[in-house]
Amino acid sequence: MKKILVIGAFGQVGSELVPALRKKYGKDNVVAAWHSKEPDEAAKSAGPTEKVDATKKESIEAVLAQYNIDTIYHLASILSAAGEKNPQLAYFVNNACLYNVLEVAHERRIERVMVPSSIAVFGPDTPRDNTPNETILKPSTMYGISKVHGELLANYYFNKFGVDVRGVRFPGIISNVALPGGGTTDYAVDIFYHAVKHKPYTCFLSPESTLPMMYMPDALKAIIQLAEADVSNLKHHADYNLAAFSFSPAELAATIQEELPDFTIDYKPDFRQAIADSWPRSIDDACARREWGWKPDYTLKAMVKDMIDVLSKKL
Ligand code: AKB
């Protein structure tokens, strides 16, 4: 049975990935690592939790040894918008943590490391429509620079040391358990919390800012499917393009209005507009489809219906 450590277990993705992994591999076989905020009693009783400061190698090592870990999911990262507010911190946290994870994985012969990349690896010189897997990677954000660095490190550790590192370039992820924090695509979650509470929403991107997005169940399916793929089929490592659907704030608002006709939106673009303008509008994910059978389940309409359903019950 696998013994998994999830670093960044209580963020937007970790909050849903940890239960999915526990369901698959058993609750005691998935250790959820937190850093700044101690989980509450309910979270602690759901399975093992440990404090890990991934900027310190010995902090990761201690948990690997204690639980005999063979697989690491490294999710902790400072996202695009938060990274532009404090680029020095984003540089340090994003690069130092990944370097430590890869070093301990190499030293302790960890079987597999899963580390998400992002559409933030692309920049203003990248073709914006149907962006290919192999293309220009010259991002304009510190977050994007750290993700390009991460993809290159993953290739290096695979080729030089045989560390099996894998990851996808996530688009914006829409979810209803934990809120995202510090991203440029966060509006696409926040908008639902306003709509379901019958409140108007002011969007920080312009109405026509089309970006690639994905619903959380598809994001979880992608990570787990890639983690389990036969390595002999994989020609890439931590740099798989991944797509589900693309929409602009105006298109998302119109789709929400089909379900909640009283919903209203206005627009006050801020510094995040420049980040969105530097990213692709749509993604070509042919490599992921070909090499490990990727295919999303949710359309924009199905995602909107499900989000409204789940949040109406929750709120
Ligand atoms: C962000 O907006 O920074 C993230 C991402 C696309 O990686 N959601």
Short mmCIF file of N, CA, C and O and ligand atoms in Angstrom, two decimals, residues 79-80 118-119 143 170-172 183-185 279, ligand 1:
data_model
loop_
_atom_site.label_atom_id
_atom_site.label_comp_id
_atom_site.label_asym_id
_atom_site.label_seq_id
_atom_site.Cartn_x
_atom_site.Cartn_y
_atom_site.Cartn_z
N LEU A 79 0.70 31.87 -5.31
CA LEU A 79 0.12 31.98 -6.66
C LEU A 79 0.43 33.34 -7.31
O LEU A 79 1.09 34.20 -6.72
N SER A 80 -0.13 33.51 -8.52
CA SER A 80 0.29 34.62 -9.39
C SER A 80 0.08 36.01 -8.80
O SER A 80 1.00 36.84 -8.80
N SER A 118 1.46 25.13 -14.00
CA SER A 118 0.33 26.05 -14.21
C SER A 118 0.42 26.67 -15.60
O SER A 118 1.51 26.75 -16.20
N ILE A 119 -0.72 27.17 -16.09
CA ILE A 119 -0.72 27.96 -17.33
C ILE A 119 0.11 29.24 -17.15
O ILE A 119 0.39 29.93 -18.13
N TYR A 143 5.52 34.02 -10.07
CA TYR A 143 4.91 32.68 -9.95
C TYR A 143 5.20 31.86 -11.21
O TYR A 143 5.64 30.70 -11.14
N PHE A 170 -1.89 23.25 -14.58
CA PHE A 170 -3.31 23.51 -14.29
C PHE A 170 -3.77 24.84 -14.84
O PHE A 170 -3.07 25.85 -14.73
N PRO A 171 -4.99 24.85 -15.39
CA PRO A 171 -5.65 26.14 -15.66
C PRO A 171 -6.26 26.65 -14.35
O PRO A 171 -5.98 26.09 -13.29
N GLY A 172 -7.09 27.68 -14.38
CA GLY A 172 -7.80 28.11 -13.18
C GLY A 172 -8.72 26.97 -12.71
O GLY A 172 -9.36 26.33 -13.53
N GLY A 183 -4.71 34.00 -6.43
CA GLY A 183 -4.60 33.70 -7.86
C GLY A 183 -5.30 34.74 -8.71
O GLY A 183 -6.11 35.53 -8.22
N THR A 184 -5.02 34.70 -10.02
CA THR A 184 -5.66 35.60 -10.99
C THR A 184 -7.00 35.02 -11.42
O THR A 184 -7.89 35.74 -11.86
N THR A 185 -7.14 33.69 -11.30
CA THR A 185 -8.39 33.05 -11.73
C THR A 185 -9.40 32.92 -10.57
O THR A 185 -10.47 32.35 -10.76
N TRP A 279 -1.67 35.46 -20.34
CA TRP A 279 -1.89 34.01 -20.34
C TRP A 279 -2.71 33.58 -21.55
O TRP A 279 -3.45 34.38 -22.13
C1 AKB B 1 -3.47 31.58 -10.47
O1 AKB B 1 -4.43 32.24 -10.91
O2 AKB B 1 -2.40 32.08 -10.11
C2 AKB B 1 -3.62 30.07 -10.43
C3 AKB B 1 -3.02 29.41 -11.63
C4 AKB B 1 -3.66 29.58 -12.96
O3 AKB B 1 -2.04 28.74 -11.51
N1 AKB B 1 -4.99 29.71 -10.29
#
